Each structure stands twice: as C-alpha cells, then as structure tokens.
CSV table of C-alpha atoms in Angstrom, one decimal:
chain,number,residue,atom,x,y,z
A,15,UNK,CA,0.0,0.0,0.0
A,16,UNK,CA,1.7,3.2,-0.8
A,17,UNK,CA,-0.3,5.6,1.3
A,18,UNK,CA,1.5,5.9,4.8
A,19,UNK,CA,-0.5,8.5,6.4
A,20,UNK,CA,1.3,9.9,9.8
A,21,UNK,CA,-1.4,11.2,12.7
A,22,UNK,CA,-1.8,12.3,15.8
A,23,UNK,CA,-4.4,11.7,19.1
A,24,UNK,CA,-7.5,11.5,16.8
A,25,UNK,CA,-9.5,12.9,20.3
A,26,UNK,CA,-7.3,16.5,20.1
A,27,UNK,CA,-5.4,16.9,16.2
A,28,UNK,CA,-7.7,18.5,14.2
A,29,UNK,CA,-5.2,19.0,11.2
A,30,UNK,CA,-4.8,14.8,11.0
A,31,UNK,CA,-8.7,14.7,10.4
A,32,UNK,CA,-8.9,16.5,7.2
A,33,UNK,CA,-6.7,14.6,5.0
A,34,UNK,CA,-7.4,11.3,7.0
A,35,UNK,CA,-11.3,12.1,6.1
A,36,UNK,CA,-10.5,13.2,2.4
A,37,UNK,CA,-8.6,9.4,2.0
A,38,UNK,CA,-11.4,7.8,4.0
A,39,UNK,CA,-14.1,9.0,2.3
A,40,UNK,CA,-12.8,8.5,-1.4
A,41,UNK,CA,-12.0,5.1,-0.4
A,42,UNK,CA,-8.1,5.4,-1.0
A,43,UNK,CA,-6.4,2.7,0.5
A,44,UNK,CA,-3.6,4.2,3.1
A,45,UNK,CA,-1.7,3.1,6.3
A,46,UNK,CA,-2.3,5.0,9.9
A,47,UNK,CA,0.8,5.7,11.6
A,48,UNK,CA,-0.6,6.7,15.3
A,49,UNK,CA,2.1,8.6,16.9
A,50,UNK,CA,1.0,10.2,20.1
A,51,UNK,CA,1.1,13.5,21.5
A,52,UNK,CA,4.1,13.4,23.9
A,53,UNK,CA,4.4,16.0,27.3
A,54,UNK,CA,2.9,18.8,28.4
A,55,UNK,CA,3.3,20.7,25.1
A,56,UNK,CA,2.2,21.8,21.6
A,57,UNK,CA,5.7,20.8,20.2
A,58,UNK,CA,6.6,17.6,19.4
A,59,UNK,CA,9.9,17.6,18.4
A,60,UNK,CA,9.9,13.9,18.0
A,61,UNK,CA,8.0,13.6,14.4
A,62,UNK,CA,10.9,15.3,12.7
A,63,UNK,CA,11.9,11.4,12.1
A,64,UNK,CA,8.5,11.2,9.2
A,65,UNK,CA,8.0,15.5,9.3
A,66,UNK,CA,10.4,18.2,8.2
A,67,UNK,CA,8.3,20.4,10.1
A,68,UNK,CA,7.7,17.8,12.9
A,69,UNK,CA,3.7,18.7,12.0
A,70,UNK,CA,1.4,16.1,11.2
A,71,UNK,CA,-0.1,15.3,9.4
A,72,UNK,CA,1.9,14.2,6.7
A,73,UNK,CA,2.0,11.5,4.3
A,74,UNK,CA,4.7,9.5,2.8
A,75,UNK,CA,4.1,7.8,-0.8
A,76,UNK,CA,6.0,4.6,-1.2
A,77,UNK,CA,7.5,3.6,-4.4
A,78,UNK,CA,6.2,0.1,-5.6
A,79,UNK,CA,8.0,-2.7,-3.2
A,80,UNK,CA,9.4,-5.6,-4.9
A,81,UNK,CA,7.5,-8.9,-4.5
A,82,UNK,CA,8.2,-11.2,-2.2
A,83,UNK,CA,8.6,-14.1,-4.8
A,84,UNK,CA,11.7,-12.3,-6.2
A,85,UNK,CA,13.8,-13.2,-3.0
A,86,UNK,CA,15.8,-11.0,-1.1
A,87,UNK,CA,15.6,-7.1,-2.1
A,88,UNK,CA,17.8,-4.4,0.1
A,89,UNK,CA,15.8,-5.2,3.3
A,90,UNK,CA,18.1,-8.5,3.0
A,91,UNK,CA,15.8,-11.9,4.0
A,92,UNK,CA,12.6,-11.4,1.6
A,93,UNK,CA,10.4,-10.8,5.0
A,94,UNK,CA,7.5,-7.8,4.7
A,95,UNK,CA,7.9,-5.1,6.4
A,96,UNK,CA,6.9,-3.7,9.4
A,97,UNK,CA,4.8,-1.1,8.2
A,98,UNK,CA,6.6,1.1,10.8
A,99,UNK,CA,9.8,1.1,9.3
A,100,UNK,CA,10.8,4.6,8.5
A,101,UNK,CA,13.1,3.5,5.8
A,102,UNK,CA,11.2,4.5,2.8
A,103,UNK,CA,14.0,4.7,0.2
A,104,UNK,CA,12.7,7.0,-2.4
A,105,UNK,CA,9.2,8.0,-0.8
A,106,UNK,CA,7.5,10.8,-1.6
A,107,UNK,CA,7.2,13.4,1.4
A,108,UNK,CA,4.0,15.4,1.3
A,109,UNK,CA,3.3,17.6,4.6
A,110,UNK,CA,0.9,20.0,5.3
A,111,UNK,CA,-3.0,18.9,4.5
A,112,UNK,CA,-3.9,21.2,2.1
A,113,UNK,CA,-0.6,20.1,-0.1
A,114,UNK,CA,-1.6,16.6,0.4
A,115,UNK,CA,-5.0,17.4,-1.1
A,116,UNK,CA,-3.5,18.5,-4.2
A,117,UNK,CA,-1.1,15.5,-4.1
A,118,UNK,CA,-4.0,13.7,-3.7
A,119,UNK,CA,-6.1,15.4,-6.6
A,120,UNK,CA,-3.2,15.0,-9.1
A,121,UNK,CA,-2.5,11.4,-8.3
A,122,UNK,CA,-6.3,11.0,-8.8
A,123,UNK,CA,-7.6,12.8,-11.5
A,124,UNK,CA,-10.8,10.5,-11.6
A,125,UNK,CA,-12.2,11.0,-8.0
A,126,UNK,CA,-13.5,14.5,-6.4
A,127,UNK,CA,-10.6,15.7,-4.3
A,128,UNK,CA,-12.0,19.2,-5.9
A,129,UNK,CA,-15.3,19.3,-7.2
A,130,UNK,CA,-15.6,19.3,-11.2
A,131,UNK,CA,-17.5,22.3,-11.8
A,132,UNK,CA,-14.8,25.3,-12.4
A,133,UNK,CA,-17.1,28.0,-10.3
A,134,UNK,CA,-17.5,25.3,-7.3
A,135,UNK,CA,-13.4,24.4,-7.7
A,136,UNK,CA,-12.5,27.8,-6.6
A,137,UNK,CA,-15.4,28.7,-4.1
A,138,UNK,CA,-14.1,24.8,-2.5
A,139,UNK,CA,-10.2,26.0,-2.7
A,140,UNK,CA,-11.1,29.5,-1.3
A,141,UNK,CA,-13.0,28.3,2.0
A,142,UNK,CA,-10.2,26.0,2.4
A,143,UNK,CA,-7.9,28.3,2.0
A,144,UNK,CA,-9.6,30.8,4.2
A,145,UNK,CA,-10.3,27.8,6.9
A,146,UNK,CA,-6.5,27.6,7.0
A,147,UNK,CA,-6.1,31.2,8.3
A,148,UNK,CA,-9.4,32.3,9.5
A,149,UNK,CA,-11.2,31.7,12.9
A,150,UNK,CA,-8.8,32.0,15.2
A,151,UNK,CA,-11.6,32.5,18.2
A,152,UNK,CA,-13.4,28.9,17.1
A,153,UNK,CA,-9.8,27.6,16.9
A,154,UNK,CA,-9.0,29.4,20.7
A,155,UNK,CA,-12.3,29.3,22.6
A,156,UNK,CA,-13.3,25.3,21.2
A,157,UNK,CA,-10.3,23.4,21.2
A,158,UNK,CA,-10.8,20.2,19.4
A,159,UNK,CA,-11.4,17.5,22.5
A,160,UNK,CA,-14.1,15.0,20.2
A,161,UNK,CA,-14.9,12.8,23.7
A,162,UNK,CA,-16.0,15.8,25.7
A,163,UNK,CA,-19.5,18.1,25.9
A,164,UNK,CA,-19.1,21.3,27.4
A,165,UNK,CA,-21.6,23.9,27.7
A,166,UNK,CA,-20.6,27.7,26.9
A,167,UNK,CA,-22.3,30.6,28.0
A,168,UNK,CA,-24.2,33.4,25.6
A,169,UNK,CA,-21.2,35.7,27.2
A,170,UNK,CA,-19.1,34.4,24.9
A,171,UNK,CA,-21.2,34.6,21.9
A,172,UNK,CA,-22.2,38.2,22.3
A,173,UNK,CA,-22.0,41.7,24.1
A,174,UNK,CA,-24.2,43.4,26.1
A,175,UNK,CA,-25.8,46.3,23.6
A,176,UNK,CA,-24.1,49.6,24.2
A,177,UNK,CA,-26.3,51.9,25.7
A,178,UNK,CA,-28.9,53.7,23.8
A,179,UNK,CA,-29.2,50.0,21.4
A,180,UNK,CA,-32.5,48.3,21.9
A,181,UNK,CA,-32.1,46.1,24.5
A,182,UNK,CA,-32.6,42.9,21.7
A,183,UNK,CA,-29.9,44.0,19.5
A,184,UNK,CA,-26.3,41.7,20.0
A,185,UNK,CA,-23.2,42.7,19.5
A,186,UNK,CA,-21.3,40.0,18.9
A,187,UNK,CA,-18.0,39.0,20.5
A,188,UNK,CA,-14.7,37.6,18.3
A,189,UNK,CA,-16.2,33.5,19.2
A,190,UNK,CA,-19.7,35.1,17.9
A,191,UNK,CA,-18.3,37.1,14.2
A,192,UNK,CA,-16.5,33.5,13.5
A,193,UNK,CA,-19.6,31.5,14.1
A,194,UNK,CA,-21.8,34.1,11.9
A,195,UNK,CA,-19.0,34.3,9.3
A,196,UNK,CA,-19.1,30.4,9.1
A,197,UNK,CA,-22.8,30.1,8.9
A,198,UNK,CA,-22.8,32.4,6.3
A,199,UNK,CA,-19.9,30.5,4.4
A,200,UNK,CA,-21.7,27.2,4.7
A,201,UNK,CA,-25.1,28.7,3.8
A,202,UNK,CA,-23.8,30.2,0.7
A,203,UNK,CA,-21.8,26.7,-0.8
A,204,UNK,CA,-24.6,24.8,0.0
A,205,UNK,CA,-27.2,27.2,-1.5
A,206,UNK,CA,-24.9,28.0,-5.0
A,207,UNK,CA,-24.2,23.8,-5.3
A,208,UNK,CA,-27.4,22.5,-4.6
A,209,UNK,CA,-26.0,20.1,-1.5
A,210,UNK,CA,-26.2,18.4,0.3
A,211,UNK,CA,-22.1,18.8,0.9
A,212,UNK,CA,-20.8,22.3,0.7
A,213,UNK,CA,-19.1,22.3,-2.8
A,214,UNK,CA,-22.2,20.2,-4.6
A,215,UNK,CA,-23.6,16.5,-4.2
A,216,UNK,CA,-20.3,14.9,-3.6
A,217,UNK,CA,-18.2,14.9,-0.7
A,218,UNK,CA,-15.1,16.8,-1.5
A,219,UNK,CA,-11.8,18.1,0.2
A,220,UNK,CA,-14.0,21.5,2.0
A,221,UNK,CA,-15.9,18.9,4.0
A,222,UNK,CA,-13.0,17.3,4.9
A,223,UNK,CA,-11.5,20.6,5.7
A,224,UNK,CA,-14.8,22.1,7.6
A,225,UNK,CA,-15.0,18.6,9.6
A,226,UNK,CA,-12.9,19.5,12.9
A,227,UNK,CA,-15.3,22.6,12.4
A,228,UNK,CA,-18.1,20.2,12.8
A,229,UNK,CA,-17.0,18.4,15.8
A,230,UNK,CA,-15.7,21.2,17.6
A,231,UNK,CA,-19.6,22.1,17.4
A,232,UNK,CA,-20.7,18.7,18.2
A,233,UNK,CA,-18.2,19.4,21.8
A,234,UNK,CA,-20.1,22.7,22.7
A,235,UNK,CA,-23.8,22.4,21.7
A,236,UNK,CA,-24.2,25.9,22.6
A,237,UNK,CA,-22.7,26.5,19.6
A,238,UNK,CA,-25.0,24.9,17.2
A,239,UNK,CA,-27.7,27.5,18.5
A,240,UNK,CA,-25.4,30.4,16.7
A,241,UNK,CA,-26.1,28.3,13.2
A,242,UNK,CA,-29.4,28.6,10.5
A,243,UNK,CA,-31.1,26.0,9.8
A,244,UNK,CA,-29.2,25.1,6.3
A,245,UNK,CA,-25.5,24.7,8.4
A,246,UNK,CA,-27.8,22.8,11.5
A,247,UNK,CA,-28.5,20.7,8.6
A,248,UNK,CA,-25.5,20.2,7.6
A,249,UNK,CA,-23.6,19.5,10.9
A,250,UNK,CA,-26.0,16.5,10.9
A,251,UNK,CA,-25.2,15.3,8.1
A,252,UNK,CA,-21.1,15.9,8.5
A,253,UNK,CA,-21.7,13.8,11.8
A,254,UNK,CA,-23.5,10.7,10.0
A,255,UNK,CA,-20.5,10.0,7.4
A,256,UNK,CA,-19.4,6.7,8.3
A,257,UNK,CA,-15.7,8.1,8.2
A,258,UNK,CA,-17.0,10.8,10.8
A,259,UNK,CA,-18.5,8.1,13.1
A,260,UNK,CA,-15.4,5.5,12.5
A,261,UNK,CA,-13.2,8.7,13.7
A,262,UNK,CA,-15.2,9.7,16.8
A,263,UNK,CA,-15.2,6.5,18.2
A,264,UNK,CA,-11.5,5.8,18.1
A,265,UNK,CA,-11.3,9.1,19.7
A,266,UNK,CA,-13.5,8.2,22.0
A,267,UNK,CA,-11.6,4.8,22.7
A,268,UNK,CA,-8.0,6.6,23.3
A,269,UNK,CA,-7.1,6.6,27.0
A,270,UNK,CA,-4.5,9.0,26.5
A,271,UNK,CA,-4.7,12.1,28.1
A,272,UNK,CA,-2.9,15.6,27.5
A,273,UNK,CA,-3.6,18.3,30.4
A,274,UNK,CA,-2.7,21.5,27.7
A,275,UNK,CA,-5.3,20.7,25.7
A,276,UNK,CA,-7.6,19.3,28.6
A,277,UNK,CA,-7.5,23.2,30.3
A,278,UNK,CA,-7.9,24.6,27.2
A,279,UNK,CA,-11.2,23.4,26.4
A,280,UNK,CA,-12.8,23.2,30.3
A,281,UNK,CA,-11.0,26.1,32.1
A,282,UNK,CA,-12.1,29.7,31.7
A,283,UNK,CA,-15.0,31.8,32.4
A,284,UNK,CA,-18.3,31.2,30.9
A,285,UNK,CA,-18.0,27.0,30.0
A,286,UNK,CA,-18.6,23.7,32.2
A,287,UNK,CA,-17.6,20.3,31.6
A,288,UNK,CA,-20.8,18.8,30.9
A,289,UNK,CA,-19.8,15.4,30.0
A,290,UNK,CA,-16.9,13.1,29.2
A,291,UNK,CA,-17.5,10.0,27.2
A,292,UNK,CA,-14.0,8.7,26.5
A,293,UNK,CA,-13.3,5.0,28.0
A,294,UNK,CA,-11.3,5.7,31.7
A,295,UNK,CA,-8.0,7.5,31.0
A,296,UNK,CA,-4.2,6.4,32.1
C-alpha cells in the first residue's frame, strides 16, 4: 500500500482529520501511523523522524515494493515489512493537508478531491484556504477534544448592547463574528451547489476541511444554536458519514490524556464540563 498517512491523538489533532477524512471518504487505501502527543506541550519535536516540520499530518508515498517471490531485495531476507519502518527509500514526502489534497487530486484525476464544476473548484479552494487562516476564536475558545460536551455561556457569543441600542440587539463577540462568518460560508456553498455537501452532491476536500469545524460544534452544543437551519443541517449530516462516526469513536476509545489541551477546552470563564465519554483515561 503506498499511502502511509502519519497522525496524531484522533481525540485532540484537528489537522490529521482532514486529509485522514478526504482518503477515507474517497476510499483510498492508506496506512495510519498513530504517533501520540508526547508531554505537556504543543511541540513535538519527536516527528521530525517522518515531518520536516515535525507537523502532522503528513504523508509519505511509497514507491512500488518488490515482490516477495523475487527473493531477497535491500531489506536483505525477503520478509514484509513492518509497516513502521521509516526506511522509505525513495518515498514521496508530502506535509501540510492542504498540499496533500493537491497530491491527492493529481494522483487521482478521476475522484472528487475538488469538485468538477470550475465555479465550485474555486469557491471549494477558497473556503479551504480561508479555513486555514481564519477563525482564530473557534480555533482558541473550542479546542478540538471529540470525547467531551461542554456547555458555553451566551457571554461568549455576544456583548451586552451599548447603551442607547434596543435592549434585543447583540453585539457580537470575536467566538460570535467567527460562528456568523461560518454560517454564512456554509449557507452560501450549500445554496450556490445545490447540497447536500458544501461544494455540490459529492463529498469533497472543503468537508474534509470544515469537519474539525463540525465536531468542535458537536463538543459545545451551545454553539449549534449560533447556526441557521441550512448549516444545523448540515452538521448532521457531516456527523452521519461513516468516516465521521469511525473517527469519533476511536477518539472516543483513546485513553491517552494531554492536560494543555484538557484546560484549554474546560478552564475559563463562561463554560462547564458537561460530559466526558471517553473509556477511563491512564
């Protein structure tokens, strides 16, 4: 299998979900390589053995292995290999998901990486691209933790109206401008494309890109509420893919647990732990 696909704690990396997803969901055969978060940190200086960043995710290609029937090759006694082994000869290095999307479109013309339509190709690149360095409050105020529910307060949604407003009229906080800016992203793809994903009727690499979105949403209800109907729908939807499902439950099964990104989602003002469904931790 060519595909080595490197990844981190499916429970907190939202970056390993999108290009996990993307392969899932197109039915591209690939090998996870599960390499845990290590300390009390964000760096993880450890994956510079498969990243030149020592990011994940990031995927190694592997040139076509001899077959075993030939006899010995250069790993000397003819055995397969572990699929761990990090000597990959000539392997193709792709890091970064949104460059492994592209990899992944080139390498598979026929399949929808992108969508086919020209008009939804760029409106699919552009939310990607603008998911890639846009909201920083979603990314700050719900860190991805898939085996938790935590309730938020409307505090962090929106101000109180400045005086003179009417009373009704919200003002709405950074969390509250990325949540409106989102709905009206995903209300606009899904009513240009007809649905029922955001680029058209196939799943494509913007849902795969928009899916931590999804379950950080999934983790604090209250932020469903800040949604219309047509991105509610959606979220429902996002949440039903078998890939979606097969990815929440492993996160729900890991017992590892990281107290950095633990506080960041259940300490501050204006959210409570609600509920933990992850299996007993170490």
């Amino acid at each position: 299998m060519p595909y080595h696909l490197y990844i981190a704690n499916k429970n907190y990396s939202s970056w390993s979900l999108r290009p996990w997803l993307l392969l899932r969901q197109l039915g591209i055969p690939f090998v996870e390589h599960f390499r845990p978060l290590n300390g009390n940190s964000y760096r993880q200086p450890q994956w510079r053995e498969f990243s030149p960043t020592g990011h994940v995710p990031c995927l190694h290609v592997l040139p076509p292995s001899p077959s075993l029937e030939d006899g010995p090759s250069g790993r000397g006694d003819g055995e397969a290999a572990d699929d761990d082994d990090d000597d990959d000869g000539d392997a193709i290095v792709v890091w970064e998901s949104l460059a492994i999307a592209e990899y992944l479109a080139d390498a598979h013309p026929t399949l929808r990486v992108w969508p086919a339509c020209p008009r939804a190709r760029a409106w699919a690149r552009s939310a990607c691209a603008e998911m890639c360095t846009s909201f920083q409050a979603v990314r700050n105020q719900m860190g991805m933790n898939v085996g938790l529910r935590i309730a938020l307060d409307k505090e962090l949604f929106a101000l109180p109206p400045d005086e003179g407003e009417e009373e009704e009229k919200e003002r709405l906080t950074d969390l509250g401008r990325d949540l409106a800016r989102l709905d009206a992203l995903w209300r606009e793809g899904l009513g240009r494309f007809g649905g029922p994903f955001l680029a058209g009727a196939e799943f494509t690499a913007v849902d795969a890109w928009f899916a931590p979105v999804v379950l950080r949403i999934q983790t604090y209800g209250a932020a469903m509420e800040r949604l219309g109907e047509e991105a509610k729908g959606y979220v429902r939807r996002m949440l039903a893919l078998e890939g979606v499902q097969e990815w929440v439950e492993a996160a729900h099964r890991e017992k590892e647990r990281m107290e950095l990104y633990e506080r960041d989602c259940t300490v501050g003002k204006g959210r409570r732990l609600v509920e933990d469904l992850r299996v007993k931790g170490v």
